mmCIF file of N, CA and C in Angstrom:
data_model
loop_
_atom_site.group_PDB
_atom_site.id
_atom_site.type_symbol
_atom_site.label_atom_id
_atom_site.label_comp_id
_atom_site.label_asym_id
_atom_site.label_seq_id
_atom_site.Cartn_x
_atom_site.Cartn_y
_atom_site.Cartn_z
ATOM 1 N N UNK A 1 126.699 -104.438 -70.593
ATOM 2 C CA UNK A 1 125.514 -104.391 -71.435
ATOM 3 C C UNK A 1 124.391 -105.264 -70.883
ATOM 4 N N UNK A 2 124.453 -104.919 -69.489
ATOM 5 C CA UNK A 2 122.808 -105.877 -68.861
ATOM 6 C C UNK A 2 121.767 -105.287 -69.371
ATOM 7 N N UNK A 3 121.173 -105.894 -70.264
ATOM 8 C CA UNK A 3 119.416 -105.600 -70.274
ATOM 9 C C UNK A 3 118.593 -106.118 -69.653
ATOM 10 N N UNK A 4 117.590 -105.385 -69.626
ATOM 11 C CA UNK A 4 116.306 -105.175 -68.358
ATOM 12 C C UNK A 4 115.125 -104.905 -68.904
ATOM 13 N N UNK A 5 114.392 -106.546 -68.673
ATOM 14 C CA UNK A 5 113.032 -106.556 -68.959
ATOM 15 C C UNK A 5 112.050 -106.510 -68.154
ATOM 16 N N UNK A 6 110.855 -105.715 -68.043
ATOM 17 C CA UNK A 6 110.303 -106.009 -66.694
ATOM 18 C C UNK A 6 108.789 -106.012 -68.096
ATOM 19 N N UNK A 7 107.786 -107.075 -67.151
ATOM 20 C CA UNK A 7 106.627 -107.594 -67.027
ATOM 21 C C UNK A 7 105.728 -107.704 -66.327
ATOM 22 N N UNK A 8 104.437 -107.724 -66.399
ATOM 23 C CA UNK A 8 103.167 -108.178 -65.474
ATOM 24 C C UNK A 8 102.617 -106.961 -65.077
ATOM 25 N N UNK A 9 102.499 -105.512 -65.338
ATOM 26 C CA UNK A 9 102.007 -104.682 -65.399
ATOM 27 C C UNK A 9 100.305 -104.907 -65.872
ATOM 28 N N UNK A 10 99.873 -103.974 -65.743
ATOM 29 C CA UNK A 10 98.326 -103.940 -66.031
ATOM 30 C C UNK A 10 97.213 -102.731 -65.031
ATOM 31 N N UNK A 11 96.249 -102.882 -65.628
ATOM 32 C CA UNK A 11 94.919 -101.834 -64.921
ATOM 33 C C UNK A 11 93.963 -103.005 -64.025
ATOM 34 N N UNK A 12 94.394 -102.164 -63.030
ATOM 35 C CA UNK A 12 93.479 -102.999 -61.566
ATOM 36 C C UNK A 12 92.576 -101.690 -60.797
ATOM 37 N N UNK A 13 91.972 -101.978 -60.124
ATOM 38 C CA UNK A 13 90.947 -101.135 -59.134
ATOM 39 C C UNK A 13 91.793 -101.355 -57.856
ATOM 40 N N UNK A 14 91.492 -100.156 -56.907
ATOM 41 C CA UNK A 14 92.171 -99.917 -55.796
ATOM 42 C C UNK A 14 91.734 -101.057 -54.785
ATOM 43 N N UNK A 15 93.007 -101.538 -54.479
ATOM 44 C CA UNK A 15 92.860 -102.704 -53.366
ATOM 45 C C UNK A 15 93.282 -103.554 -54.173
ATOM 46 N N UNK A 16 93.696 -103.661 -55.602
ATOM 47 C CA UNK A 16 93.438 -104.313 -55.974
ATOM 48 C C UNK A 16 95.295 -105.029 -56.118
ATOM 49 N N UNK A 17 95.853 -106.384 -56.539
ATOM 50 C CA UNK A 17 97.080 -106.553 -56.407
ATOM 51 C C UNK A 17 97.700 -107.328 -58.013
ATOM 52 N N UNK A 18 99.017 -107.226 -58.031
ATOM 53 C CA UNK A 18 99.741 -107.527 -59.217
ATOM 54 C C UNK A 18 101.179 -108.130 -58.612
ATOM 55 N N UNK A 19 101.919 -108.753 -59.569
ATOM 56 C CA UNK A 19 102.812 -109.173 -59.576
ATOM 57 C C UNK A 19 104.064 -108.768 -61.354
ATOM 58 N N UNK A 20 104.789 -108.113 -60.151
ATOM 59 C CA UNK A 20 105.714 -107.410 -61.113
ATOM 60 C C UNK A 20 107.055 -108.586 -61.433
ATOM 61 N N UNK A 21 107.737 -108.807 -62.853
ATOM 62 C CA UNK A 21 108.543 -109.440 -63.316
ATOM 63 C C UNK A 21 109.817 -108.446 -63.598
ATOM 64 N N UNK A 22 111.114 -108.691 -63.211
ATOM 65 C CA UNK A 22 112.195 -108.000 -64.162
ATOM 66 C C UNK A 22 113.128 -109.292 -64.269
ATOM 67 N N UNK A 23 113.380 -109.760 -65.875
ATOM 68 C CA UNK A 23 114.440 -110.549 -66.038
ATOM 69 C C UNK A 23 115.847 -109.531 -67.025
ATOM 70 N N UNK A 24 116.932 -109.897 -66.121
ATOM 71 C CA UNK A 24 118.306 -109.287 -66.162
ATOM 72 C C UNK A 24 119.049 -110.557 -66.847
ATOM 73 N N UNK A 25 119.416 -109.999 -67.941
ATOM 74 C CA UNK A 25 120.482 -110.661 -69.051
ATOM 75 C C UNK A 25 121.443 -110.853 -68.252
ATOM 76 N N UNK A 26 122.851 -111.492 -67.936
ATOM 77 C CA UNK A 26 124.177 -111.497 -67.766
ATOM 78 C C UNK A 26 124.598 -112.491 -66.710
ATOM 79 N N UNK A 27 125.587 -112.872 -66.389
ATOM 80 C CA UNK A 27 126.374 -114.155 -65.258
ATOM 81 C C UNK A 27 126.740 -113.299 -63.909
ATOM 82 N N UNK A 28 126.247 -111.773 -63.687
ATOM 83 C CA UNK A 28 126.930 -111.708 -62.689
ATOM 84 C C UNK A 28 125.350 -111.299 -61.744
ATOM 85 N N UNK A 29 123.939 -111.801 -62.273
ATOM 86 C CA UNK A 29 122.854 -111.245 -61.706
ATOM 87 C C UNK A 29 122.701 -112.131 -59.860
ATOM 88 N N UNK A 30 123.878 -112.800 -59.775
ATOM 89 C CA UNK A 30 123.614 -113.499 -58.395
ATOM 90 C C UNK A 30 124.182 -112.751 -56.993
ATOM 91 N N UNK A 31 125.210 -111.849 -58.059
ATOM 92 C CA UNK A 31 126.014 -110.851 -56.861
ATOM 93 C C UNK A 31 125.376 -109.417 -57.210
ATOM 94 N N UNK A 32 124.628 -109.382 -57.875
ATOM 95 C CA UNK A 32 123.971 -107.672 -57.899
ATOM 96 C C UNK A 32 122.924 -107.854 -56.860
ATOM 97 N N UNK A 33 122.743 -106.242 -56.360
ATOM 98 C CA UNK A 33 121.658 -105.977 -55.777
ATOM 99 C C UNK A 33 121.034 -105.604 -56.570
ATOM 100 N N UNK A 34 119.389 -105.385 -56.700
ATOM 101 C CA UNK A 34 118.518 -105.104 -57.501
ATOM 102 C C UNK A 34 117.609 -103.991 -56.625
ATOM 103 N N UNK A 35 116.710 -103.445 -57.351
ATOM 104 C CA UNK A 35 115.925 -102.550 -57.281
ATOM 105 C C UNK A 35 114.651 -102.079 -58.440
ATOM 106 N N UNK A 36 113.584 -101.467 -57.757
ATOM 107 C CA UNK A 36 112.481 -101.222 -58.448
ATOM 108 C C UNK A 36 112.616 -99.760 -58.344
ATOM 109 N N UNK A 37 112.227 -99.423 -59.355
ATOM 110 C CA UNK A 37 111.789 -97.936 -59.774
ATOM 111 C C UNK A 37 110.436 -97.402 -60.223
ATOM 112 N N UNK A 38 109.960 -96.503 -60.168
ATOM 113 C CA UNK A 38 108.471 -95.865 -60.449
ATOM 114 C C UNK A 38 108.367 -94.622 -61.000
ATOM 115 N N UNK A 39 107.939 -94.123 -62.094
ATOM 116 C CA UNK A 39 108.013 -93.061 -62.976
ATOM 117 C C UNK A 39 106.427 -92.419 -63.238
ATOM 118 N N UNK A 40 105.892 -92.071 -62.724
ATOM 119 C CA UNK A 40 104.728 -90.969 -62.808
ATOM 120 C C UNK A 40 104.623 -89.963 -63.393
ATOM 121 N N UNK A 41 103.986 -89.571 -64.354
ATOM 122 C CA UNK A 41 104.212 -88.569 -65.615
ATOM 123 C C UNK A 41 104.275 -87.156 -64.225
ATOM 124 N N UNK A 42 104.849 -86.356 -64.757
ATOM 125 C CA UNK A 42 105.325 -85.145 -64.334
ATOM 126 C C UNK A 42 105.968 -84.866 -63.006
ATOM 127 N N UNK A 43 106.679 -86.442 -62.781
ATOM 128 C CA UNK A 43 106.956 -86.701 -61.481
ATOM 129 C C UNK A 43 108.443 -86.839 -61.560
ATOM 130 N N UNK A 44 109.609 -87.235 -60.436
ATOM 131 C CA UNK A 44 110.749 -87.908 -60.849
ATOM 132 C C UNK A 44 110.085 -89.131 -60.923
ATOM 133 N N UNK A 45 111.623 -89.829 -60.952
ATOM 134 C CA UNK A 45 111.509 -91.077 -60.736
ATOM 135 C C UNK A 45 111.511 -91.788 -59.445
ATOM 136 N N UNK A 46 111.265 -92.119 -58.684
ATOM 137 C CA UNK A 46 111.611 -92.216 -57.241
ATOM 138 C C UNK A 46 111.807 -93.898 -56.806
ATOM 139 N N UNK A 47 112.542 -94.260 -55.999
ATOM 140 C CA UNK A 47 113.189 -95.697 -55.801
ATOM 141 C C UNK A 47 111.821 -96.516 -55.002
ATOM 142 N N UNK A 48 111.565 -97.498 -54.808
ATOM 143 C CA UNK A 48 110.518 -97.954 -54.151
ATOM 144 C C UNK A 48 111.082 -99.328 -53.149
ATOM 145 N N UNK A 49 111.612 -100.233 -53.925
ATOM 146 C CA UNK A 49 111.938 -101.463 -53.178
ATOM 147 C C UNK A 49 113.382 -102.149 -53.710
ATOM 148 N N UNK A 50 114.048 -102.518 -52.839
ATOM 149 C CA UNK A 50 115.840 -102.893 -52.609
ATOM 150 C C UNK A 50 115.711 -104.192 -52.786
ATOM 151 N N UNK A 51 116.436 -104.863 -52.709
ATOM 152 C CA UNK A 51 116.726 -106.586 -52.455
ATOM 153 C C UNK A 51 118.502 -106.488 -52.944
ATOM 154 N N UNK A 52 119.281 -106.917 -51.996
ATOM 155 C CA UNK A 52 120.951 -107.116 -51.910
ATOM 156 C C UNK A 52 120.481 -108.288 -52.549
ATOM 157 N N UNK A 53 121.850 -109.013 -53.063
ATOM 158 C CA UNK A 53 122.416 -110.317 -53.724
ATOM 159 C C UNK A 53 122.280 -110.618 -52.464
ATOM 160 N N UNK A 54 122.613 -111.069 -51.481
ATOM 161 C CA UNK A 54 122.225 -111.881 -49.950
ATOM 162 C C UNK A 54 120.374 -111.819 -49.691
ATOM 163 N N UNK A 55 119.707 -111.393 -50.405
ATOM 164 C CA UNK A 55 118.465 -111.320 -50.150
ATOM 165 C C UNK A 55 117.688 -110.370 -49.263
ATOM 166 N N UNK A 56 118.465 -109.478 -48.378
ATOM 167 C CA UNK A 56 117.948 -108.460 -47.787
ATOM 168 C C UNK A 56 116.908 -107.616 -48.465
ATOM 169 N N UNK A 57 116.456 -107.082 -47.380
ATOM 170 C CA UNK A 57 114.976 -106.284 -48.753
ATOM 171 C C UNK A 57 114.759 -104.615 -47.516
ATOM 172 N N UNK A 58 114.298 -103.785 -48.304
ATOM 173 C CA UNK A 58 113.536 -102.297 -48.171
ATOM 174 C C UNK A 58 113.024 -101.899 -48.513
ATOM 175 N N UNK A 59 112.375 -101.111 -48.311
ATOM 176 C CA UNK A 59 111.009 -100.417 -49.147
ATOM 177 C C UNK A 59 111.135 -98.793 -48.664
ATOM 178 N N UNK A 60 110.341 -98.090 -49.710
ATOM 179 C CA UNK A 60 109.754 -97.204 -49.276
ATOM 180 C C UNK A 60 109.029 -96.962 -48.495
ATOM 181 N N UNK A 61 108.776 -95.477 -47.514
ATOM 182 C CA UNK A 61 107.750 -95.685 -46.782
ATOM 183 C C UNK A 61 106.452 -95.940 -47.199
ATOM 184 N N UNK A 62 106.036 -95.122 -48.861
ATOM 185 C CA UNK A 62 104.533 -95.377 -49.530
ATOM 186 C C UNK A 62 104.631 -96.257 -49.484
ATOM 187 N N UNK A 63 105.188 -97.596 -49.832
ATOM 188 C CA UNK A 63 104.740 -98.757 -50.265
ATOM 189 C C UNK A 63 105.107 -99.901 -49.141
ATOM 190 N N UNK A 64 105.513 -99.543 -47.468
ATOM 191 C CA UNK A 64 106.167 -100.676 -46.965
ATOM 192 C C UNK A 64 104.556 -101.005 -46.264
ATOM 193 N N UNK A 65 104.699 -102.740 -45.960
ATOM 194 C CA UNK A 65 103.799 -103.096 -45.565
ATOM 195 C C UNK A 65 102.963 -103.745 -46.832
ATOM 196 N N UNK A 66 102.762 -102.866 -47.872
ATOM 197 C CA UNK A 66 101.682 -103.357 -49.476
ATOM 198 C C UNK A 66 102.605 -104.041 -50.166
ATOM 199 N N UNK A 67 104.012 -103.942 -50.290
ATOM 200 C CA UNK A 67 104.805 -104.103 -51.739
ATOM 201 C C UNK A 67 105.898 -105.368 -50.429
ATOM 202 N N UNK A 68 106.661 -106.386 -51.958
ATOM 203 C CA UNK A 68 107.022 -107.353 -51.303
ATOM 204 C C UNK A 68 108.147 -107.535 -52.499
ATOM 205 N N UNK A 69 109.587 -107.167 -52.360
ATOM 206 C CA UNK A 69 110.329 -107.300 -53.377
ATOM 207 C C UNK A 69 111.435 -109.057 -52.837
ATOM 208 N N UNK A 70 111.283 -109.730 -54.265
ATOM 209 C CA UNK A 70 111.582 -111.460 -53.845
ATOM 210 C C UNK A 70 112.558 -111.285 -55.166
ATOM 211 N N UNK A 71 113.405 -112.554 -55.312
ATOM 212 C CA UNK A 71 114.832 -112.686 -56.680
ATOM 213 C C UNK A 71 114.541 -114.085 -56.264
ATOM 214 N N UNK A 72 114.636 -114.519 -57.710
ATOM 215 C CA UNK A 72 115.057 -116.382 -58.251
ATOM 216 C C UNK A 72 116.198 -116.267 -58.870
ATOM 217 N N UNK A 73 117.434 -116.250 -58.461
ATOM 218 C CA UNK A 73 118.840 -116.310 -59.121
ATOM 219 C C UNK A 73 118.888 -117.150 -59.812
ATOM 220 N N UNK A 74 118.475 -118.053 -59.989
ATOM 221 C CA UNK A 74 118.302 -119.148 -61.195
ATOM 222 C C UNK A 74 117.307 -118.935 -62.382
ATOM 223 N N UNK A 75 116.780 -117.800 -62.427
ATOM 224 C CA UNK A 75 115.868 -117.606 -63.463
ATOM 225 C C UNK A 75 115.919 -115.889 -64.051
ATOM 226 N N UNK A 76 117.618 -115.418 -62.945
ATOM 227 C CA UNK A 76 117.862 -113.860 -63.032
ATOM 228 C C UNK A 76 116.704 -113.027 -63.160
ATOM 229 N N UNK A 77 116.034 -113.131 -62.046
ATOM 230 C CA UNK A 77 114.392 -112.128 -62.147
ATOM 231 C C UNK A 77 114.263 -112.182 -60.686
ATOM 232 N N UNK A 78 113.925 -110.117 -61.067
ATOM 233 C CA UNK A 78 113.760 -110.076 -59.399
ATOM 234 C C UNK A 78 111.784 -109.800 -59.530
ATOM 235 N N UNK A 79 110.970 -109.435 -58.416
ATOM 236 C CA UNK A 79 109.749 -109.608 -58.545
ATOM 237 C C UNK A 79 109.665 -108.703 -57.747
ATOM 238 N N UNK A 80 108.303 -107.492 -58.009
ATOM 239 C CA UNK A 80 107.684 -106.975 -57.389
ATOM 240 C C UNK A 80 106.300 -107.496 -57.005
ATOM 241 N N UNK A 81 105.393 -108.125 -55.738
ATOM 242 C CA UNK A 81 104.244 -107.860 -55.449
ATOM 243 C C UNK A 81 103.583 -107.269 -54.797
ATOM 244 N N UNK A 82 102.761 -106.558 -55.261
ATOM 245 C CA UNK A 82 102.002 -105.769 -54.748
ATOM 246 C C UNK A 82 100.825 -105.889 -54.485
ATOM 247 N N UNK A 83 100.087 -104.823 -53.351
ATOM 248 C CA UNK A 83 99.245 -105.808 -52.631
ATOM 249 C C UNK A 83 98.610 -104.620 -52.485
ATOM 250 N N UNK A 84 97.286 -104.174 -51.835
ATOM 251 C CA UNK A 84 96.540 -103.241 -51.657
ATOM 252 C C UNK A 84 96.538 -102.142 -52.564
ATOM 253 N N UNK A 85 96.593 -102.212 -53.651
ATOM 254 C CA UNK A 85 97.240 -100.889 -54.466
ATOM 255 C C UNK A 85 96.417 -99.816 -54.263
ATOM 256 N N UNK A 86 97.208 -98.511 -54.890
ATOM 257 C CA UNK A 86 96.487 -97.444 -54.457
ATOM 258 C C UNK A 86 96.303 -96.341 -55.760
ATOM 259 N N UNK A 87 95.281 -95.629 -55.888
ATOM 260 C CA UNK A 87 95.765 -94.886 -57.580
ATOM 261 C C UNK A 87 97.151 -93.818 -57.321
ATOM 262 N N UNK A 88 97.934 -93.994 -56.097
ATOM 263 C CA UNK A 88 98.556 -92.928 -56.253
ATOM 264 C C UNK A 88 99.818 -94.139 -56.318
ATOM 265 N N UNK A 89 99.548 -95.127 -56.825
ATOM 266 C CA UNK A 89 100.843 -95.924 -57.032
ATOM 267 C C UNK A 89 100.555 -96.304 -58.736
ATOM 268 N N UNK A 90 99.714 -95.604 -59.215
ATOM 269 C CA UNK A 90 99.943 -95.937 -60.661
ATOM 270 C C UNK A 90 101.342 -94.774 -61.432
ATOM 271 N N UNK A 91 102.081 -95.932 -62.115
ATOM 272 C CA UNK A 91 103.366 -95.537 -62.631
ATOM 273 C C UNK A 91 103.934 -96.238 -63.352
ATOM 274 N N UNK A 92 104.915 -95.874 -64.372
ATOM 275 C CA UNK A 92 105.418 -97.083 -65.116
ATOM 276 C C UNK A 92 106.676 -97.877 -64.099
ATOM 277 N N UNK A 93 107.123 -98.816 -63.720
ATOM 278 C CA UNK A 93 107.602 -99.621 -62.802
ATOM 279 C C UNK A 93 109.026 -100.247 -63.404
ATOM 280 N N UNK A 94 109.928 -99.875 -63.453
ATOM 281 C CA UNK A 94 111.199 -100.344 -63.647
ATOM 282 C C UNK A 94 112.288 -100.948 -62.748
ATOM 283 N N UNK A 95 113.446 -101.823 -63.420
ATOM 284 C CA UNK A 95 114.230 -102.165 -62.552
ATOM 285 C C UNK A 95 115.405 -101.965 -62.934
ATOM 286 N N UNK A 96 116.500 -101.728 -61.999
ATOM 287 C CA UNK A 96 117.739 -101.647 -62.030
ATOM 288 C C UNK A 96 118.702 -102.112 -61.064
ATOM 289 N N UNK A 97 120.000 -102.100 -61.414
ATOM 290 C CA UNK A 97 121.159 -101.944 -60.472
ATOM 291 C C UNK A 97 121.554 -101.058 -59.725
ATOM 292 N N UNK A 98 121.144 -100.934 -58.407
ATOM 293 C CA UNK A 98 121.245 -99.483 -57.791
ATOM 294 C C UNK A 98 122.936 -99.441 -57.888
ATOM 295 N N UNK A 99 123.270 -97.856 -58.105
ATOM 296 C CA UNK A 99 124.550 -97.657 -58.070
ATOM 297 C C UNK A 99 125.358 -97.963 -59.709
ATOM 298 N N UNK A 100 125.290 -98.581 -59.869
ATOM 299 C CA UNK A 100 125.787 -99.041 -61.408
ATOM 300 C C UNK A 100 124.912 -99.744 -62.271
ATOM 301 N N UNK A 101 124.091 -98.145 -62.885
ATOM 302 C CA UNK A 101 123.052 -98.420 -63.568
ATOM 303 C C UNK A 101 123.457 -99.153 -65.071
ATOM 304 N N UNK A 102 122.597 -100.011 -65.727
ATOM 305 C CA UNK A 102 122.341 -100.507 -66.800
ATOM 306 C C UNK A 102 121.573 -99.996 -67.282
ATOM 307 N N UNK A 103 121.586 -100.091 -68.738
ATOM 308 C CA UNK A 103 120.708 -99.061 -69.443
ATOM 309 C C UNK A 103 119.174 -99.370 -69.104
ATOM 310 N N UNK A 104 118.288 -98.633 -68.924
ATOM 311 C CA UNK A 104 117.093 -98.449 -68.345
ATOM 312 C C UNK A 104 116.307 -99.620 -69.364
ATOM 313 N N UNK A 105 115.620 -100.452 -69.115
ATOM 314 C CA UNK A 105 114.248 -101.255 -69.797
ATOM 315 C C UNK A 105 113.471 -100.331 -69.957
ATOM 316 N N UNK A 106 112.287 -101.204 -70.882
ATOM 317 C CA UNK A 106 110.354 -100.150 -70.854
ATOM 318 C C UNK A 106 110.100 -99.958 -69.950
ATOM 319 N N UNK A 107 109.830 -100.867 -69.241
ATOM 320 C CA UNK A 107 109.460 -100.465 -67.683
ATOM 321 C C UNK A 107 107.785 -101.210 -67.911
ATOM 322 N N UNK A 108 107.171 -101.266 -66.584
ATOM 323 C CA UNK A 108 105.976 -101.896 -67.270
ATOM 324 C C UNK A 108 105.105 -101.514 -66.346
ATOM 325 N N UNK A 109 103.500 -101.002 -67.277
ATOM 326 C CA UNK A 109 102.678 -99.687 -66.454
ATOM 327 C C UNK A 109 101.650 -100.265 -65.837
ATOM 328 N N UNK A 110 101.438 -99.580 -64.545
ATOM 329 C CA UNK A 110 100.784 -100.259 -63.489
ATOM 330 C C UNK A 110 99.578 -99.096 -63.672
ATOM 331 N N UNK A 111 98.258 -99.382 -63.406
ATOM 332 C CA UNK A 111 97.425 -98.032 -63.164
ATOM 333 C C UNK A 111 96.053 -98.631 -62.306
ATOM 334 N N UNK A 112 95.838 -97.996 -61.478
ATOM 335 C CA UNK A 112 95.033 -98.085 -60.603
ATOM 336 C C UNK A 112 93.996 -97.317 -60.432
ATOM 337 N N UNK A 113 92.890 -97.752 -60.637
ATOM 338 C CA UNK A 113 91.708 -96.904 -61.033
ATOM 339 C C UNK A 113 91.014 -96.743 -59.845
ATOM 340 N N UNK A 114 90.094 -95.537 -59.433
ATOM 341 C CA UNK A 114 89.624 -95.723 -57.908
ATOM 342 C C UNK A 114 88.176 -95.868 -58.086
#
């Protein structure tokens, strides 16, 4: 029963940058890998940025280079920042456990105006 809060969403202009929050309830958030998700109305959902429990990180190709996924295991929150944004990265922004999902959070909406 991990719940998943994510924060720091908001309306920015293109170029413009944010810093994404997800804090994960539970004792085992030091050995999970984490992940960001992105939901665009009439879109799937599509994966964006990785981070292993060892700290390794990936990205998508849209977003590698702009987006910067970081974890404070002591504060169980992983972070999205983002950097150059683009309106085709406005989406609601979620996080999870890749592979052994927890029930989905709000998610928190990013929109980028051009």
């Amino acid at each position: 029963q991990v719940q998943l809060v994510e924060s720091g969403g908001g309306l920015v202009h293109a170029g413009g940058s944010l810093r994404l929050s997800c804090v994960a309830s539970g004792s085992r958030f030091s050995i999970s890998d984490m992940a960001w998700y992105r939901k665009a109305p009439g879109k799937q959902r599509e994966w964006v940025a990785f981070i292993t429990h060892g700290g390794s990180t990936n990205y998508a190709d849209s977003v590698k280079g702009r987006f910067a996924i970081s974890r404070d295991n002591a504060k169980n929150t992983v972070y999205l920042h983002m950097n150059s944004l683009k309106p085709e990265d406005t989406a609601v922004y979620l996080c999870n456990v890749p592979g052994a999902f927890a029930s989905w959070g709000q998610g928190t909406q990013v929109t980028v105006s051009s």
